């Protein structure tokens, strides 16, 4: 069925030839599947909707639209960044799939969709188990399982949503024996993937969801346990033992105590991330920074202590809490209305948990698990559409007649969706081919002319892709010479796509500095100085920008200002030798040889091969003070 393709696309589609195997192909397939599913639903002529949930969704989308219109990233607020894909249009797609799920009133159609979800849980679990056994079809960082999603946390979120669905089918006696056996096998594989992912947010989500279900069915569980306490305790003990044993065997058990390690990603450092998110919300309380604007707001509001401890590499682009993320990107009113949406849906989920057949109860448990886990993650474009599709399914089978209204659809709506799928399919294919071209370009030796050719072909195929533009910049810079002009053109185009993108701004500042140092021309130095002065108010805690500012001040003879800004960079980047080496040069020009030696030695303690620091020592900075 067409709706099932949304689940398959979001979790299973990969591009084996792509630079990002889990990116453009997956997203393009998910959008096309969503549009075709919408066309199928619209072709029926009438829509059945839970009124309160629908109105809450409409109100939320109005606020999302306002946030996108006034956001800090005017283009990608709508389309989404190439890494995350969660712009305003993704929220609209989630609403459309929520509506589509509500049309599955027919029990047979509903069970078909659930069967697809079980199949995806099974195959993704099998992929992950094979990965644990040593099969690695794509290079990924870290030792946690990533499955067909390319990210351990994403895999955990997907399995938290789908694992309970498989368990629900496995224990439902209205399904055939064959279906139940296959679902049980799928549940086991999915559980192995969930544990091997090391996704603590997903683990917590599943545990909380199981507890919620047990509470909602406490009467049934009490009856089941009566007279069978010993047997039930034995079964529970075996399950817990198996789960713990699998966690230990896969090496992910150690991620539990790491929660209390401030130096570990996702440990107590999460408090610092949430604190920055609160600052972003405080700076943009009404409409937020707009969808996909968090990375820009983060740089504006991050504290110096956070940068010193955790650095800006990689640059956080999500708040790692779904509610904080929505409040930061859509505003506090948007977060309140989103809670209203969840509240409306929770009424139907609770009914399913209390009285629905096991297969539908499993879906409801998965919804609770995913929402709970997302409180320590953020909305995922790969999984969120599936979540809302399954939420619509639960509403379809638990809503009463007085809670539902009907709406006639425009005659040509289905045809418009099919046309949209065709158009986006063309763009999607171009995006996938562009990603493949960039992989080829990056695989060639640095400076190879063919690498530039392939990179330019990639950008021509997908000109609005910021990530491809920045990759092309690096390839052009590695070639040197006249290719630096092409690098500047790519940077200019990147900043037209996202004028405030911190990474693009950082690369532009570094390029302008490199050009000024190469040519020595006054206009080039002035241009670099002007650009850095423009960035400093909002990037004053980015060590890379401070380094450029320090070099510019040194060139212009403002040695005191250079020393001040480089001292800030030294404090903010304690593991980088560059700020200390540059500061040593400034001290030498100020006639402070002892201070120069101390700064140079600090740089060499970090990197004993640093040429600039060795050069300072070679220029006669004396020992001692």
C-alpha positions as CSV (number, residue, x, y, z in Angstrom):
1,X,0.0,0.0,0.0
2,X,1.1,3.5,-0.8
3,X,1.1,4.8,2.8
4,X,3.4,2.0,3.8
5,X,6.0,3.3,1.4
6,X,6.5,6.3,3.7
7,X,7.7,4.0,6.5
8,X,10.0,2.1,4.1
9,X,11.4,5.3,2.6
10,X,12.1,7.0,5.9
11,X,13.9,4.1,7.5
12,X,15.3,1.8,4.8
13,X,16.2,3.8,1.6
14,X,20.0,4.3,1.2
15,X,22.2,5.4,-1.7
16,X,25.3,3.1,-1.8
17,X,27.0,5.5,-4.3
18,X,26.4,8.7,-2.4
19,X,28.7,11.0,-0.4
20,X,25.9,10.9,2.2
21,X,24.3,7.5,1.7
22,X,21.5,8.2,4.2
23,X,20.6,11.7,3.0
24,X,19.2,12.9,-0.3
25,X,18.0,9.5,-1.5
26,X,16.2,8.7,1.7
27,X,14.6,12.2,1.9
28,X,13.6,12.3,-1.7
29,X,12.0,8.9,-1.5
30,X,10.1,9.9,1.7
31,X,8.7,13.1,0.2
32,X,7.6,11.3,-3.0
33,X,6.0,8.5,-1.1
34,X,4.2,11.1,1.1
35,X,2.8,12.9,-1.9
36,X,1.7,9.7,-3.6
37,X,0.0,8.6,-0.4
38,X,-1.7,12.0,-0.2
39,X,-2.9,11.5,-3.7
40,X,-4.4,8.1,-2.9
41,X,-6.2,9.5,0.1
42,X,-7.5,12.6,-1.7
43,X,-8.8,10.4,-4.6
44,X,-11.5,9.1,-2.2
45,X,-13.2,12.5,-2.4
46,X,-13.8,12.9,1.4
47,X,-11.6,13.1,4.4
48,X,-12.5,11.9,7.9
49,X,-10.8,14.0,10.7
50,X,-10.8,14.2,14.4
51,X,-11.9,17.8,14.7
52,X,-10.0,19.0,17.8
53,X,-6.7,17.5,16.8
54,X,-7.1,18.9,13.2
55,X,-7.8,22.4,14.5
56,X,-4.8,22.2,16.9
57,X,-2.6,21.1,14.0
58,X,-3.8,24.0,11.8
59,X,-3.0,26.5,14.5
60,X,0.4,25.0,14.9
61,X,1.1,25.2,11.2
62,X,0.0,28.8,11.2
63,X,2.7,29.5,13.8
64,X,5.3,27.4,11.9
65,X,4.6,29.5,8.8
66,X,5.0,32.7,10.7
67,X,8.2,31.4,12.2
68,X,9.6,30.5,8.8
69,X,8.6,33.9,7.4
70,X,10.4,35.8,10.1
71,X,13.2,33.3,10.7
72,X,16.9,33.9,10.6
73,X,17.4,31.4,7.7
74,X,14.8,32.6,5.1
75,X,15.3,29.8,2.5
76,X,16.1,26.7,4.6
77,X,13.4,27.6,7.1
78,X,11.0,26.2,4.4
79,X,13.0,23.5,2.7
80,X,15.2,22.3,5.5
81,X,19.0,22.0,5.6
82,X,20.6,19.1,3.6
83,X,21.5,17.4,6.8
84,X,18.2,17.6,8.8
85,X,15.5,18.3,6.2
86,X,13.1,19.7,8.9
87,X,11.8,22.9,7.5
88,X,8.2,24.2,7.5
89,X,7.3,21.9,4.6
90,X,8.2,18.8,6.6
91,X,5.8,19.9,9.4
92,X,3.1,20.3,6.7
93,X,3.9,16.8,5.4
94,X,3.6,15.4,8.9
95,X,0.1,16.9,9.2
96,X,-0.8,15.5,5.8
97,X,0.2,12.0,6.9
98,X,-1.7,12.4,10.2
99,X,-4.8,13.0,8.1
100,X,-3.9,10.1,5.8
101,X,-3.6,7.7,8.8
102,X,-7.1,8.7,9.9
103,X,-8.6,7.4,6.7
104,X,-7.5,3.8,7.5
105,X,-10.8,2.9,9.1
106,X,-10.9,-0.4,7.3
107,X,-9.4,-3.0,9.6
108,X,-7.7,-4.8,6.7
109,X,-6.0,-1.7,5.4
110,X,-4.9,-0.7,8.9
111,X,-3.4,-4.2,9.5
112,X,-1.6,-3.9,6.2
113,X,0.1,-0.7,7.3
114,X,1.0,-2.3,10.6
115,X,2.4,-5.3,8.7
116,X,4.7,-3.0,6.7
117,X,5.9,-1.3,10.0
118,X,6.7,-4.8,11.4
119,X,8.6,-5.6,8.2
120,X,10.6,-2.5,8.4
121,X,11.4,-3.2,12.0
122,X,12.5,-6.7,11.0
123,X,14.7,-5.7,8.1
124,X,16.3,-2.7,10.0
125,X,16.9,-5.0,12.9
126,X,18.5,-7.6,10.7
127,X,20.7,-4.9,9.1
128,X,21.9,-3.8,12.5
129,X,22.6,-7.4,13.7
130,X,24.7,-8.0,10.6
131,X,26.5,-4.7,11.4
132,X,27.2,-6.1,14.9
133,X,28.6,-9.2,13.2
134,X,31.1,-7.1,11.2
135,X,29.2,-6.1,8.1
136,X,29.8,-2.4,7.4
137,X,28.4,-1.4,4.0
138,X,29.1,2.3,4.7
139,X,31.9,4.0,6.6
140,X,30.5,5.5,9.8
141,X,32.1,7.0,12.9
142,X,31.9,5.4,16.3
143,X,31.3,1.8,17.5
144,X,27.5,2.0,17.9
145,X,25.1,0.4,15.5
146,X,23.6,2.9,13.0
147,X,21.6,0.5,10.8
148,X,20.0,1.9,7.6
149,X,19.6,5.4,9.2
150,X,23.4,6.1,9.4
151,X,23.0,7.5,13.0
152,X,22.8,5.6,16.2
153,X,20.3,7.9,17.9
154,X,18.1,7.9,14.8
155,X,18.2,4.1,14.7
156,X,17.2,4.0,18.4
157,X,14.3,6.4,17.8
158,X,13.0,4.3,14.9
159,X,13.3,1.1,16.8
160,X,11.6,2.6,19.8
161,X,8.6,3.4,17.6
162,X,8.5,0.1,15.7
163,X,9.6,-2.5,18.2
164,X,6.3,-2.2,20.2
165,X,4.3,-2.6,17.0
166,X,6.1,-5.9,16.2
167,X,5.5,-7.1,19.8
168,X,1.8,-6.1,19.5
169,X,1.4,-8.3,16.4
170,X,3.3,-11.1,17.9
171,X,1.0,-11.4,20.9
172,X,-2.3,-10.8,19.0
173,X,-4.1,-14.1,18.5
174,X,-6.3,-12.6,15.7
175,X,-3.3,-12.6,13.4
176,X,-2.2,-15.8,11.7
177,X,0.4,-18.0,13.4
178,X,2.9,-17.3,10.6
179,X,2.5,-13.6,11.0
180,X,2.9,-13.8,14.7
181,X,6.1,-15.9,14.4
182,X,7.6,-13.4,11.9
183,X,6.6,-10.5,14.1
184,X,8.2,-12.2,17.1
185,X,11.4,-12.7,15.1
186,X,11.2,-9.1,14.0
187,X,10.7,-7.9,17.5
188,X,13.9,-9.8,18.6
189,X,15.9,-8.2,15.8
190,X,14.5,-4.8,16.5
191,X,15.3,-5.2,20.2
192,X,18.9,-6.1,19.3
193,X,19.2,-3.0,17.1
194,X,17.7,-0.8,19.9
195,X,20.2,-2.0,22.4
196,X,23.1,-2.0,20.0
197,X,22.4,1.6,19.0
198,X,23.2,2.7,22.6
199,X,20.5,5.3,22.2
200,X,19.7,6.1,25.9
201,X,16.8,8.4,25.0
202,X,15.1,5.5,23.1
203,X,15.8,3.1,25.9
204,X,14.1,5.4,28.3
205,X,11.2,5.9,25.9
206,X,10.6,2.2,25.7
207,X,10.8,1.7,29.4
208,X,8.4,4.6,30.1
209,X,6.0,3.4,27.4
210,X,6.0,-0.1,28.9
211,X,5.2,1.4,32.3
212,X,2.4,3.5,30.9
213,X,0.9,0.5,29.2
214,X,1.1,-1.6,32.4
215,X,-0.6,1.1,34.3
216,X,-3.4,1.5,31.7
217,X,-4.0,-2.3,31.7
218,X,-3.3,-2.9,35.4
219,X,-6.5,-4.8,35.9
220,X,-5.6,-7.2,33.1
221,X,-2.1,-7.6,34.4
222,X,-3.2,-8.2,37.9
223,X,-5.5,-11.0,36.7
224,X,-2.8,-12.5,34.7
225,X,-0.3,-12.4,37.5
226,X,-2.7,-13.8,40.1
227,X,-1.6,-17.3,40.9
228,X,1.4,-17.1,38.5
229,X,3.8,-14.9,40.4
230,X,6.7,-17.3,40.3
231,X,6.4,-18.0,36.6
232,X,5.9,-14.3,35.8
233,X,8.9,-13.3,37.9
234,X,11.0,-16.0,36.1
235,X,10.0,-14.7,32.7
236,X,10.6,-11.1,33.7
237,X,14.0,-12.0,35.1
238,X,14.9,-13.9,31.9
239,X,13.9,-10.9,29.7
240,X,15.8,-8.4,31.9
241,X,18.8,-10.7,31.9
242,X,18.8,-11.1,28.2
243,X,18.5,-7.4,27.6
244,X,21.3,-6.6,30.1
245,X,23.5,-9.4,28.6
246,X,23.0,-8.1,25.1
247,X,23.9,-4.5,26.2
248,X,27.1,-5.8,27.8
249,X,28.0,-7.9,24.8
250,X,27.4,-5.1,22.4
251,X,29.4,-2.7,24.6
252,X,26.6,-0.2,25.0
253,X,26.0,-0.9,28.6
254,X,28.7,1.5,29.5
255,X,26.6,4.4,28.1
256,X,24.5,4.3,31.2
257,X,27.2,5.4,33.7
258,X,28.4,7.8,31.0
259,X,25.3,9.8,31.7
260,X,27.0,11.3,34.7
261,X,30.2,12.2,32.9
262,X,30.3,15.8,31.8
263,X,32.9,15.0,29.2
264,X,30.7,12.6,27.4
265,X,28.3,13.6,24.6
266,X,24.8,13.3,26.0
267,X,26.0,13.1,29.6
268,X,25.6,16.0,32.0
269,X,26.8,18.2,29.1
270,X,23.1,18.0,28.0
271,X,22.3,20.5,30.8
272,X,24.6,23.0,29.1
273,X,23.0,22.5,25.7
274,X,19.6,23.0,27.2
275,X,20.8,26.1,28.9
276,X,21.9,27.5,25.6
277,X,18.5,26.6,24.1
278,X,16.8,28.5,26.9
279,X,18.9,31.5,26.0
280,X,17.9,31.2,22.3
281,X,14.3,31.1,23.3
282,X,14.7,34.1,25.5
283,X,16.1,36.0,22.5
284,X,13.3,35.0,20.2
285,X,10.3,34.2,22.4
286,X,7.4,34.9,19.9
287,X,8.4,33.3,16.6
288,X,11.6,31.6,17.5
289,X,14.6,31.6,15.1
290,X,12.5,29.7,12.5
291,X,12.8,26.1,11.4
292,X,16.4,25.1,10.8
293,X,17.6,28.4,12.4
294,X,18.8,26.9,15.7
295,X,22.5,26.7,14.6
296,X,22.4,30.4,13.9
297,X,20.7,31.3,17.2
298,X,23.1,28.9,19.0
299,X,26.2,30.9,17.9
300,X,24.5,34.1,18.9
301,X,23.7,33.0,22.5
302,X,26.2,30.3,23.4
303,X,28.2,31.0,26.6
304,X,32.0,31.3,26.6
305,X,32.3,28.5,29.1
306,X,30.3,26.1,26.8
307,X,32.6,26.8,23.9
308,X,35.7,26.3,26.1
309,X,34.5,23.0,27.4
310,X,32.8,21.5,24.3
311,X,33.9,23.7,21.4
312,X,31.9,24.6,18.3
313,X,33.0,21.6,16.2
314,X,30.7,20.1,15.3
315,X,28.3,23.1,15.6
316,X,25.1,22.1,17.4
317,X,22.1,22.6,15.2
318,X,19.4,21.1,17.4
319,X,18.4,21.6,21.1
320,X,18.4,17.9,21.9
321,X,14.9,18.2,23.5
322,X,11.9,18.2,21.2
323,X,10.0,20.8,23.2
324,X,12.9,23.1,23.6
325,X,13.7,22.6,19.9
326,X,10.2,23.6,18.9
327,X,10.1,26.5,21.3
328,X,13.5,27.7,19.9
329,X,12.5,27.4,16.3
330,X,8.8,28.2,16.3
331,X,8.5,30.3,19.5
332,X,6.9,29.8,22.9
333,X,3.3,30.0,21.4
334,X,4.3,27.3,18.9
335,X,5.5,25.0,21.7
336,X,2.3,25.5,23.7
337,X,0.1,24.7,20.6
338,X,2.3,21.7,19.8
339,X,1.7,20.5,23.4
340,X,-2.0,21.0,22.6
341,X,-1.7,18.8,19.5
342,X,0.0,16.1,21.5
343,X,-2.7,16.4,24.2
344,X,-5.5,16.0,21.6
345,X,-3.8,12.9,20.2
346,X,-3.0,11.5,23.7
347,X,-6.8,11.1,24.3
348,X,-6.9,8.5,21.5
349,X,-3.6,6.9,22.5
350,X,-4.9,6.3,26.0
351,X,-8.0,4.6,24.7
352,X,-5.9,2.3,22.6
353,X,-3.7,1.5,25.6
354,X,-6.7,0.6,27.7
355,X,-9.1,-1.2,25.4
356,X,-7.7,-1.8,21.9
357,X,-6.6,-5.1,20.5
358,X,-3.0,-6.0,21.0
359,X,-1.9,-5.0,17.5
360,X,-3.2,-1.5,17.9
361,X,-2.0,-1.3,21.5
362,X,1.5,-2.0,20.2
363,X,1.2,1.0,17.9
364,X,0.1,3.2,20.8
365,X,3.0,2.0,22.9
366,X,5.4,2.9,20.1
367,X,3.9,6.4,19.9
368,X,4.5,6.9,23.7
369,X,8.0,5.5,23.4
370,X,9.0,7.8,20.5
371,X,7.5,11.0,22.2
372,X,9.3,10.2,25.4
373,X,12.6,9.6,23.7
374,X,12.3,12.8,21.7
375,X,12.4,14.8,24.9
376,X,16.1,14.0,24.9
377,X,16.6,14.2,21.1
378,X,14.6,16.3,18.6
379,X,12.1,15.8,15.7
380,X,13.6,13.6,13.0
381,X,12.6,14.0,9.4
382,X,13.3,10.3,8.9
383,X,11.0,9.1,11.6
384,X,8.5,11.9,12.4
385,X,6.3,11.3,9.3
386,X,5.9,7.7,10.3
387,X,5.1,8.7,13.8
388,X,2.2,11.0,12.7
389,X,1.0,8.4,10.1
390,X,0.7,5.8,12.9
391,X,-0.9,8.4,15.2
392,X,-3.5,9.0,12.6
393,X,-4.1,5.2,12.5
394,X,-4.7,5.1,16.2
395,X,-7.2,8.0,15.9
396,X,-9.0,6.3,13.1
397,X,-9.8,3.2,15.3
398,X,-10.5,4.9,18.6
399,X,-12.3,8.2,17.8
400,X,-16.1,8.3,18.5
401,X,-18.6,9.5,15.9
402,X,-19.1,12.8,17.8
403,X,-15.4,13.6,17.7
404,X,-15.1,13.2,13.9
405,X,-16.0,15.4,11.0
406,X,-15.9,15.0,7.3
407,X,-14.4,17.3,4.7
408,X,-14.9,17.2,0.9
409,X,-11.6,17.4,-1.1
410,X,-11.2,19.5,-4.3
411,X,-11.7,17.6,-7.5
412,X,-8.1,18.1,-8.8
413,X,-6.3,17.7,-5.5
414,X,-5.2,14.2,-6.1
415,X,-3.9,15.0,-9.6
416,X,-2.0,18.0,-8.1
417,X,-0.3,15.7,-5.6
418,X,0.7,13.3,-8.3
419,X,2.2,16.1,-10.4
420,X,4.0,17.4,-7.3
421,X,5.5,13.9,-6.8
422,X,6.7,13.9,-10.4
423,X,8.3,17.4,-10.1
424,X,9.9,16.6,-6.8
425,X,11.0,13.3,-8.2
426,X,13.0,15.1,-10.9
427,X,14.6,17.4,-8.3
428,X,15.2,14.4,-6.0
429,X,17.0,12.5,-8.7
430,X,19.2,15.5,-9.5
431,X,20.0,15.8,-5.8
432,X,21.0,12.1,-5.5
433,X,23.2,12.3,-8.6
434,X,24.8,15.5,-7.2
435,X,25.6,13.7,-4.0
436,X,27.1,10.9,-6.0
437,X,29.3,13.4,-7.9
438,X,30.5,15.0,-4.8
439,X,31.6,11.6,-3.4
440,X,33.6,11.1,-6.6
441,X,35.1,14.6,-6.2
442,X,36.2,14.1,-2.6
443,X,37.7,10.7,-3.4
444,X,40.2,12.2,-5.9
445,X,43.6,13.5,-4.8
446,X,43.6,17.0,-3.3
447,X,44.1,19.6,-6.0
448,X,43.3,17.2,-8.9
449,X,41.6,19.1,-11.7
450,X,39.0,16.4,-12.1
451,X,37.9,16.9,-8.5
452,X,37.0,20.5,-9.3
453,X,35.1,19.3,-12.4
454,X,33.1,16.8,-10.5
455,X,32.4,19.2,-7.7
456,X,31.1,21.8,-10.1
457,X,28.9,19.2,-11.7
458,X,27.5,18.4,-8.3
459,X,26.7,22.0,-7.5
460,X,25.2,22.6,-11.0
461,X,22.8,19.7,-10.4
462,X,21.7,20.8,-6.9
463,X,22.6,24.6,-6.7
464,X,20.6,25.2,-3.6
465,X,22.5,22.7,-1.5
466,X,24.6,24.6,1.0
467,X,26.6,21.5,2.1
468,X,27.6,20.8,-1.5
469,X,28.7,24.4,-2.0
470,X,30.9,24.4,1.1
471,X,32.4,21.0,0.0
472,X,33.2,22.6,-3.4
473,X,34.9,25.5,-1.6
474,X,37.3,23.1,0.1
475,X,38.1,21.3,-3.1
476,X,38.8,24.6,-4.9
477,X,40.9,25.9,-2.0
478,X,43.0,22.7,-2.1
479,X,43.8,23.3,-5.8
480,X,45.1,26.9,-5.0
481,X,46.0,29.4,-7.7
482,X,43.2,30.5,-9.9
483,X,40.9,28.0,-8.2
484,X,40.7,30.4,-5.3
485,X,38.5,32.6,-7.5
486,X,36.1,29.7,-7.9
487,X,36.2,29.1,-4.2
488,X,35.1,32.7,-3.6
489,X,32.3,32.3,-6.1
490,X,31.1,29.2,-4.3
491,X,31.2,31.0,-0.9
492,X,29.3,33.9,-2.3
493,X,26.6,31.5,-3.6
494,X,26.5,29.7,-0.2
495,X,26.0,32.9,1.7
496,X,23.1,33.8,-0.7
497,X,21.5,30.5,0.2
498,X,22.0,31.0,4.0
499,X,23.4,34.5,4.7
500,X,23.8,33.9,8.4
501,X,25.1,30.3,8.3
502,X,28.0,30.2,10.9
503,X,30.0,27.6,8.9
504,X,29.8,29.5,5.7
505,X,30.6,32.8,7.4
506,X,33.6,31.2,9.1
507,X,34.9,29.8,5.7
508,X,34.4,33.2,4.1
509,X,36.4,35.0,6.8
510,X,39.2,32.4,6.5
511,X,39.2,32.7,2.7
512,X,39.3,36.5,2.8
513,X,42.3,36.3,5.2
514,X,44.1,33.8,3.0
515,X,43.5,36.0,0.0
516,X,44.8,39.1,1.8
517,X,47.9,37.3,3.0
518,X,48.5,35.9,-0.5
519,X,48.2,39.2,-2.4
520,X,49.2,41.7,0.3
521,X,46.9,44.2,-1.4
522,X,45.3,46.9,0.8
523,X,41.8,46.4,-0.6
524,X,41.9,42.7,0.2
525,X,42.9,43.5,3.8
526,X,40.2,46.1,4.1
527,X,37.6,43.7,2.8
528,X,38.6,41.0,5.3
529,X,38.6,43.6,8.1
530,X,35.2,44.8,7.2
531,X,33.7,41.3,7.0
532,X,35.2,40.3,10.4
533,X,33.9,43.5,12.0
534,X,30.5,42.6,10.6
535,X,30.7,39.1,12.2
536,X,32.1,39.9,15.6
537,X,28.9,41.1,17.3
538,X,27.2,37.7,16.7
539,X,30.3,35.4,16.5
540,X,32.4,36.8,19.3
541,X,32.7,33.4,20.9
542,X,33.8,31.5,17.8
543,X,37.6,31.0,18.1
544,X,38.0,30.7,14.3
545,X,36.6,34.2,13.8
546,X,38.7,35.5,16.7
547,X,41.8,34.1,15.1
548,X,41.1,35.9,11.8
549,X,40.3,39.1,13.7
550,X,43.6,38.8,15.6
551,X,45.6,38.5,12.4
552,X,43.8,41.4,10.8
553,X,44.5,43.6,13.9
554,X,48.1,42.6,13.8
555,X,48.5,43.5,10.2
556,X,46.9,46.9,10.8
557,X,49.2,47.6,13.7
558,X,46.6,47.3,16.4
559,X,48.7,45.1,18.5
560,X,46.9,45.7,21.8
561,X,43.6,44.8,20.2
562,X,45.2,41.8,18.5
563,X,46.6,40.5,21.8
564,X,43.2,41.0,23.5
565,X,41.2,39.1,20.9
566,X,43.8,36.3,20.7
567,X,43.8,35.9,24.5
568,X,40.1,35.3,24.2
569,X,40.7,32.7,21.5
570,X,43.3,31.0,23.6
571,X,40.8,30.7,26.5
572,X,38.0,29.5,24.3
573,X,40.0,26.9,22.4
574,X,42.4,25.3,25.0
575,X,43.1,22.3,22.8
576,X,44.1,24.3,19.6
577,X,47.7,25.5,19.2
578,X,46.9,28.3,16.7
579,X,45.7,31.0,19.1
580,X,48.7,30.6,21.3
581,X,51.1,30.6,18.3
582,X,49.5,33.7,16.9
583,X,49.6,35.4,20.3
584,X,53.3,34.6,20.6
585,X,53.9,36.5,17.3
586,X,52.0,39.5,18.6
587,X,53.9,39.5,21.8
588,X,57.2,39.4,19.8
589,X,56.1,42.4,17.8
590,X,55.2,44.2,21.1
591,X,58.7,43.7,22.3
592,X,57.6,41.2,25.0
593,X,60.0,38.2,24.3
594,X,59.3,36.4,27.6
595,X,55.6,36.5,27.0
596,X,56.1,35.4,23.4
597,X,58.2,32.4,24.6
598,X,55.5,31.4,27.1
599,X,52.8,31.5,24.5
600,X,54.9,29.6,21.9
601,X,55.7,26.9,24.5
602,X,52.0,26.7,25.3
603,X,51.3,26.0,21.6
604,X,54.0,23.4,21.4
605,X,52.6,21.6,24.4
606,X,49.4,21.1,22.4
607,X,51.2,20.4,19.1
608,X,55.0,19.9,19.2
609,X,55.2,20.3,15.4
610,X,53.5,23.7,15.2
611,X,55.7,25.7,12.8
612,X,54.6,29.2,13.9
613,X,55.4,28.5,17.5
614,X,58.8,27.0,16.6
615,X,59.5,30.1,14.5
616,X,58.9,32.4,17.5
617,X,61.4,30.4,19.6
618,X,63.8,30.4,16.7
619,X,63.7,34.2,16.5
620,X,65.4,34.6,19.8
621,X,62.7,34.7,22.5
622,X,64.8,34.2,25.7
623,X,64.4,31.6,28.4
624,X,63.0,32.6,31.7
625,X,61.2,35.7,32.6
